[in-house]
Amino acid sequence: MRTNRIRTIAVAATALAAALSLTACGGEDKAMGTKPAGAADTATPAATGTGGTAQPDAPEAGTPETQTVPAEGKHAGGNGKKPETAPNEKAAPSIPACTPKNSTVKVSSVSRPINHLLLTVTNTGSTTCHAYYAPFLRFDGAQAVYPVLDDSKPQAVVTLSPGKKAYAGIALLGEPGQNEPVKSANLGVGMVDKNNQSKGESTVKLPAETYTDGLGFVTYWQSDVENALMF
């Protein structure tokens, strides 16, 4: 009996010594920052906001915020519709020159000033035309064009609506005694465009007993008779 009791006390002492040894090792591990073999890793909990929901990391200082690029065909801040494009304005149609195709000319005698004729052009077309510069005149098919009086140039091109007229004065003679006057029966009247280029010629019959010495002049087209005959 006594022997068994001694054995029981010995076993209990051995167990207690082992337990104390394990406890001492665990404390030493904690003090040295190590973890005992077989210990599970402890996860670091994520930062949580209200309600425990994980919050996204804040952007680093100086990092630009991400911008949303509008989809093709859409415009930022709009409703996805392309802006309306104003229709192209049609250019105003250019006004053509008065030519033998859209006008007629006639020549007539006048009482004053003496040795002058009046040339009239009438727009016979259905649209407006410009009477550009001065008419090109040739008496009886002469090769040289009759002189044009530059001082008669108007401030603006004469514009003729359908049925309207423009006028040019013709001085038949120059200084007396310079050239011998020659009788003429027909007059070639050439019309020009805005570049002063010929656009055709009409031939009209001159009043009886028309004489010219080639030293006279013709004025620019004028809007009224008085301006055409004042030179």
mmCIF file of C-alpha atoms in Angstrom, residues 26-210:
data_model
loop_
_atom_site.group_PDB
_atom_site.id
_atom_site.type_symbol
_atom_site.label_atom_id
_atom_site.label_comp_id
_atom_site.label_asym_id
_atom_site.label_seq_id
_atom_site.Cartn_x
_atom_site.Cartn_y
_atom_site.Cartn_z
ATOM 1 C CA GLY A 26 4.964 29.784 -23.840
ATOM 2 C CA GLY A 27 5.781 32.873 -21.805
ATOM 3 C CA GLU A 28 9.288 32.951 -23.214
ATOM 4 C CA ASP A 29 7.937 32.717 -26.770
ATOM 5 C CA LYS A 30 5.654 35.700 -26.153
ATOM 6 C CA ALA A 31 8.439 37.696 -24.610
ATOM 7 C CA MET A 32 10.729 37.064 -27.650
ATOM 8 C CA GLY A 33 7.993 37.858 -30.207
ATOM 9 C CA THR A 34 7.820 34.353 -31.635
ATOM 10 C CA LYS A 35 4.858 32.102 -31.822
ATOM 11 C CA PRO A 36 4.747 28.523 -30.827
ATOM 12 C CA ALA A 37 4.834 25.866 -33.472
ATOM 13 C CA GLY A 38 1.401 25.077 -34.881
ATOM 14 C CA ALA A 39 -0.124 28.448 -33.917
ATOM 15 C CA ALA A 40 -2.513 29.817 -36.541
ATOM 16 C CA ASP A 41 -1.803 33.177 -38.304
ATOM 17 C CA THR A 42 -3.963 36.017 -37.044
ATOM 18 C CA ALA A 43 -5.418 38.201 -39.907
ATOM 19 C CA THR A 44 -5.351 41.961 -39.505
ATOM 20 C CA PRO A 45 -8.935 43.201 -39.715
ATOM 21 C CA ALA A 46 -9.696 45.729 -42.470
ATOM 22 C CA ALA A 47 -10.611 49.254 -41.475
ATOM 23 C CA THR A 48 -14.354 49.514 -41.208
ATOM 24 C CA GLY A 49 -16.733 52.384 -41.306
ATOM 25 C CA THR A 50 -20.250 52.712 -40.044
ATOM 26 C CA GLY A 51 -21.934 49.331 -39.968
ATOM 27 C CA GLY A 52 -18.630 47.495 -40.322
ATOM 28 C CA THR A 53 -18.473 47.879 -44.133
ATOM 29 C CA ALA A 54 -14.958 47.882 -45.553
ATOM 30 C CA GLN A 55 -14.005 51.342 -46.943
ATOM 31 C CA PRO A 56 -11.934 51.879 -50.120
ATOM 32 C CA ASP A 57 -8.438 53.208 -49.728
ATOM 33 C CA ALA A 58 -8.258 57.003 -50.025
ATOM 34 C CA PRO A 59 -6.300 58.272 -53.083
ATOM 35 C CA GLU A 60 -2.732 59.233 -52.454
ATOM 36 C CA ALA A 61 -1.910 62.913 -52.239
ATOM 37 C CA GLY A 62 -1.244 64.414 -55.691
ATOM 38 C CA THR A 63 -2.965 61.566 -57.569
ATOM 39 C CA PRO A 64 -5.530 63.002 -60.050
ATOM 40 C CA GLU A 65 -9.041 61.727 -59.795
ATOM 41 C CA THR A 66 -10.241 59.471 -62.563
ATOM 42 C CA GLN A 67 -12.411 61.257 -65.126
ATOM 43 C CA THR A 68 -15.220 59.626 -67.048
ATOM 44 C CA VAL A 69 -14.652 59.801 -70.782
ATOM 45 C CA PRO A 70 -17.939 60.348 -72.652
ATOM 46 C CA ALA A 71 -18.887 57.617 -75.034
ATOM 47 C CA GLU A 72 -18.483 58.200 -78.738
ATOM 48 C CA GLY A 73 -21.281 60.341 -80.090
ATOM 49 C CA LYS A 74 -22.036 61.794 -76.630
ATOM 50 C CA HIS A 75 -20.895 65.006 -75.069
ATOM 51 C CA ALA A 76 -19.990 65.580 -71.427
ATOM 52 C CA GLY A 77 -22.821 67.210 -69.564
ATOM 53 C CA GLY A 78 -25.197 66.652 -72.474
ATOM 54 C CA ASN A 79 -27.998 64.295 -73.201
ATOM 55 C CA GLY A 80 -26.128 62.192 -75.724
ATOM 56 C CA LYS A 81 -27.372 64.150 -78.756
ATOM 57 C CA LYS A 82 -25.016 65.832 -81.151
ATOM 58 C CA PRO A 83 -25.416 69.610 -81.413
ATOM 59 C CA GLU A 84 -27.441 70.696 -84.369
ATOM 60 C CA THR A 85 -25.442 72.045 -87.296
ATOM 61 C CA ALA A 86 -26.710 75.185 -88.925
ATOM 62 C CA PRO A 87 -27.519 74.580 -92.596
ATOM 63 C CA ASN A 88 -25.061 76.084 -95.044
ATOM 64 C CA GLU A 89 -26.288 79.413 -96.281
ATOM 65 C CA LYS A 90 -26.590 79.488 -100.040
ATOM 66 C CA ALA A 91 -24.415 82.085 -101.673
ATOM 67 C CA ALA A 92 -26.339 84.868 -103.372
ATOM 68 C CA PRO A 93 -26.352 84.312 -107.147
ATOM 69 C CA SER A 94 -24.000 86.665 -108.976
ATOM 70 C CA ILE A 95 -25.570 89.240 -111.254
ATOM 71 C CA PRO A 96 -24.580 88.716 -114.891
ATOM 72 C CA ALA A 97 -23.378 91.402 -117.264
ATOM 73 C CA CYS A 98 -25.738 93.023 -119.719
ATOM 74 C CA THR A 99 -24.925 91.475 -123.091
ATOM 75 C CA PRO A 100 -26.508 91.207 -126.553
ATOM 76 C CA LYS A 101 -28.213 88.022 -125.258
ATOM 77 C CA ASN A 102 -30.176 89.762 -122.510
ATOM 78 C CA SER A 103 -30.356 93.377 -123.705
ATOM 79 C CA THR A 104 -30.751 95.576 -126.749
ATOM 80 C CA VAL A 105 -29.052 98.837 -127.739
ATOM 81 C CA LYS A 106 -30.121 101.779 -129.883
ATOM 82 C CA VAL A 107 -28.529 105.080 -130.837
ATOM 83 C CA SER A 108 -30.358 108.368 -131.310
ATOM 84 C CA SER A 109 -29.515 111.988 -132.153
ATOM 85 C CA VAL A 110 -29.840 114.792 -129.603
ATOM 86 C CA SER A 111 -30.214 118.526 -130.016
ATOM 87 C CA ARG A 112 -27.755 119.372 -127.284
ATOM 88 C CA PRO A 113 -24.891 119.187 -126.846
ATOM 89 C CA ILE A 114 -24.087 119.523 -130.534
ATOM 90 C CA ASN A 115 -22.182 116.747 -132.326
ATOM 91 C CA HIS A 116 -23.347 114.190 -129.756
ATOM 92 C CA LEU A 117 -25.373 111.003 -129.908
ATOM 93 C CA LEU A 118 -27.174 109.114 -127.120
ATOM 94 C CA LEU A 119 -26.670 105.372 -126.754
ATOM 95 C CA THR A 120 -29.314 103.450 -124.801
ATOM 96 C CA VAL A 121 -29.179 99.860 -123.520
ATOM 97 C CA THR A 122 -32.349 98.137 -122.291
ATOM 98 C CA ASN A 123 -32.493 94.974 -120.186
ATOM 99 C CA THR A 124 -34.784 92.657 -122.153
ATOM 100 C CA GLY A 125 -34.095 89.596 -120.003
ATOM 101 C CA SER A 126 -35.999 88.188 -117.030
ATOM 102 C CA THR A 127 -33.274 88.849 -114.458
ATOM 103 C CA THR A 128 -31.191 91.815 -113.332
ATOM 104 C CA CYS A 129 -27.948 92.584 -115.184
ATOM 105 C CA HIS A 130 -24.992 94.944 -114.715
ATOM 106 C CA ALA A 131 -23.999 97.504 -117.374
ATOM 107 C CA TYR A 132 -20.250 97.332 -116.803
ATOM 108 C CA TYR A 133 -17.728 100.036 -117.754
ATOM 109 C CA ALA A 134 -18.320 101.705 -121.107
ATOM 110 C CA PRO A 135 -19.479 100.299 -124.436
ATOM 111 C CA PHE A 136 -16.839 99.378 -127.013
ATOM 112 C CA LEU A 137 -17.667 101.382 -130.149
ATOM 113 C CA ARG A 138 -16.524 100.909 -133.724
ATOM 114 C CA PHE A 139 -17.782 103.155 -136.511
ATOM 115 C CA ASP A 140 -18.364 101.288 -139.774
ATOM 116 C CA GLY A 141 -16.298 98.345 -138.670
ATOM 117 C CA ALA A 142 -13.185 100.344 -137.804
ATOM 118 C CA GLN A 143 -10.366 98.327 -136.289
ATOM 119 C CA ALA A 144 -9.667 100.776 -133.457
ATOM 120 C CA VAL A 145 -12.038 101.011 -130.534
ATOM 121 C CA TYR A 146 -13.481 104.451 -129.936
ATOM 122 C CA PRO A 147 -11.851 106.347 -126.994
ATOM 123 C CA VAL A 148 -13.528 106.140 -123.580
ATOM 124 C CA LEU A 149 -13.766 109.237 -121.355
ATOM 125 C CA ASP A 150 -12.308 108.200 -117.985
ATOM 126 C CA ASP A 151 -13.690 111.296 -116.243
ATOM 127 C CA SER A 152 -17.208 109.951 -116.781
ATOM 128 C CA LYS A 153 -16.742 106.891 -114.571
ATOM 129 C CA PRO A 154 -19.707 106.636 -112.160
ATOM 130 C CA GLN A 155 -19.393 105.884 -108.441
ATOM 131 C CA ALA A 156 -21.026 102.472 -108.845
ATOM 132 C CA VAL A 157 -21.845 99.986 -111.569
ATOM 133 C CA VAL A 158 -25.212 100.648 -113.156
ATOM 134 C CA THR A 159 -27.642 97.818 -112.356
ATOM 135 C CA LEU A 160 -30.622 97.185 -114.595
ATOM 136 C CA SER A 161 -33.671 95.240 -113.512
ATOM 137 C CA PRO A 162 -35.777 93.798 -116.348
ATOM 138 C CA GLY A 163 -37.068 96.587 -118.593
ATOM 139 C CA LYS A 164 -34.750 99.295 -117.190
ATOM 140 C CA LYS A 165 -32.286 101.359 -119.235
ATOM 141 C CA ALA A 166 -28.752 102.772 -119.019
ATOM 142 C CA TYR A 167 -27.214 105.499 -121.152
ATOM 143 C CA ALA A 168 -23.888 106.567 -122.667
ATOM 144 C CA GLY A 169 -23.066 109.821 -124.446
ATOM 145 C CA ILE A 170 -21.060 109.834 -127.688
ATOM 146 C CA ALA A 171 -19.069 112.901 -128.727
ATOM 147 C CA LEU A 172 -18.526 112.640 -132.511
ATOM 148 C CA LEU A 173 -15.783 115.210 -133.087
ATOM 149 C CA GLY A 174 -12.543 116.283 -131.426
ATOM 150 C CA GLU A 175 -10.866 119.647 -131.723
ATOM 151 C CA PRO A 176 -11.829 121.330 -135.011
ATOM 152 C CA GLY A 177 -9.304 121.061 -137.804
ATOM 153 C CA GLN A 178 -7.338 118.064 -136.433
ATOM 154 C CA ASN A 179 -8.915 115.317 -138.548
ATOM 155 C CA GLU A 180 -11.235 115.416 -141.522
ATOM 156 C CA PRO A 181 -14.728 114.160 -140.438
ATOM 157 C CA VAL A 182 -15.920 111.031 -142.189
ATOM 158 C CA LYS A 183 -19.533 110.029 -142.704
ATOM 159 C CA SER A 184 -20.532 106.796 -140.955
ATOM 160 C CA ALA A 185 -23.638 104.664 -141.383
ATOM 161 C CA ASN A 186 -23.323 101.849 -138.823
ATOM 162 C CA LEU A 187 -22.094 101.516 -135.282
ATOM 163 C CA GLY A 188 -20.767 98.374 -133.590
ATOM 164 C CA VAL A 189 -21.605 98.338 -129.843
ATOM 165 C CA GLY A 190 -19.697 95.863 -127.719
ATOM 166 C CA MET A 191 -20.737 94.941 -124.157
ATOM 167 C CA VAL A 192 -18.236 93.859 -121.522
ATOM 168 C CA ASP A 193 -18.234 91.888 -118.261
ATOM 169 C CA LYS A 194 -16.859 92.855 -114.834
ATOM 170 C CA ASN A 195 -13.328 92.074 -116.069
ATOM 171 C CA ASN A 196 -13.805 94.473 -118.993
ATOM 172 C CA GLN A 197 -13.767 91.542 -121.397
ATOM 173 C CA SER A 198 -15.967 91.538 -124.484
ATOM 174 C CA LYS A 199 -19.297 89.688 -124.174
ATOM 175 C CA GLY A 200 -20.515 90.236 -127.699
ATOM 176 C CA GLU A 201 -21.306 93.020 -130.118
ATOM 177 C CA SER A 202 -24.467 94.425 -131.669
ATOM 178 C CA THR A 203 -24.614 96.555 -134.803
ATOM 179 C CA VAL A 204 -27.049 99.472 -134.996
ATOM 180 C CA LYS A 205 -27.798 101.941 -137.758
ATOM 181 C CA LEU A 206 -26.606 105.498 -137.159
ATOM 182 C CA PRO A 207 -28.805 108.562 -137.696
ATOM 183 C CA ALA A 208 -28.493 110.108 -141.155
ATOM 184 C CA GLU A 209 -25.619 112.505 -141.701
ATOM 185 C CA THR A 210 -23.500 111.228 -138.873
#
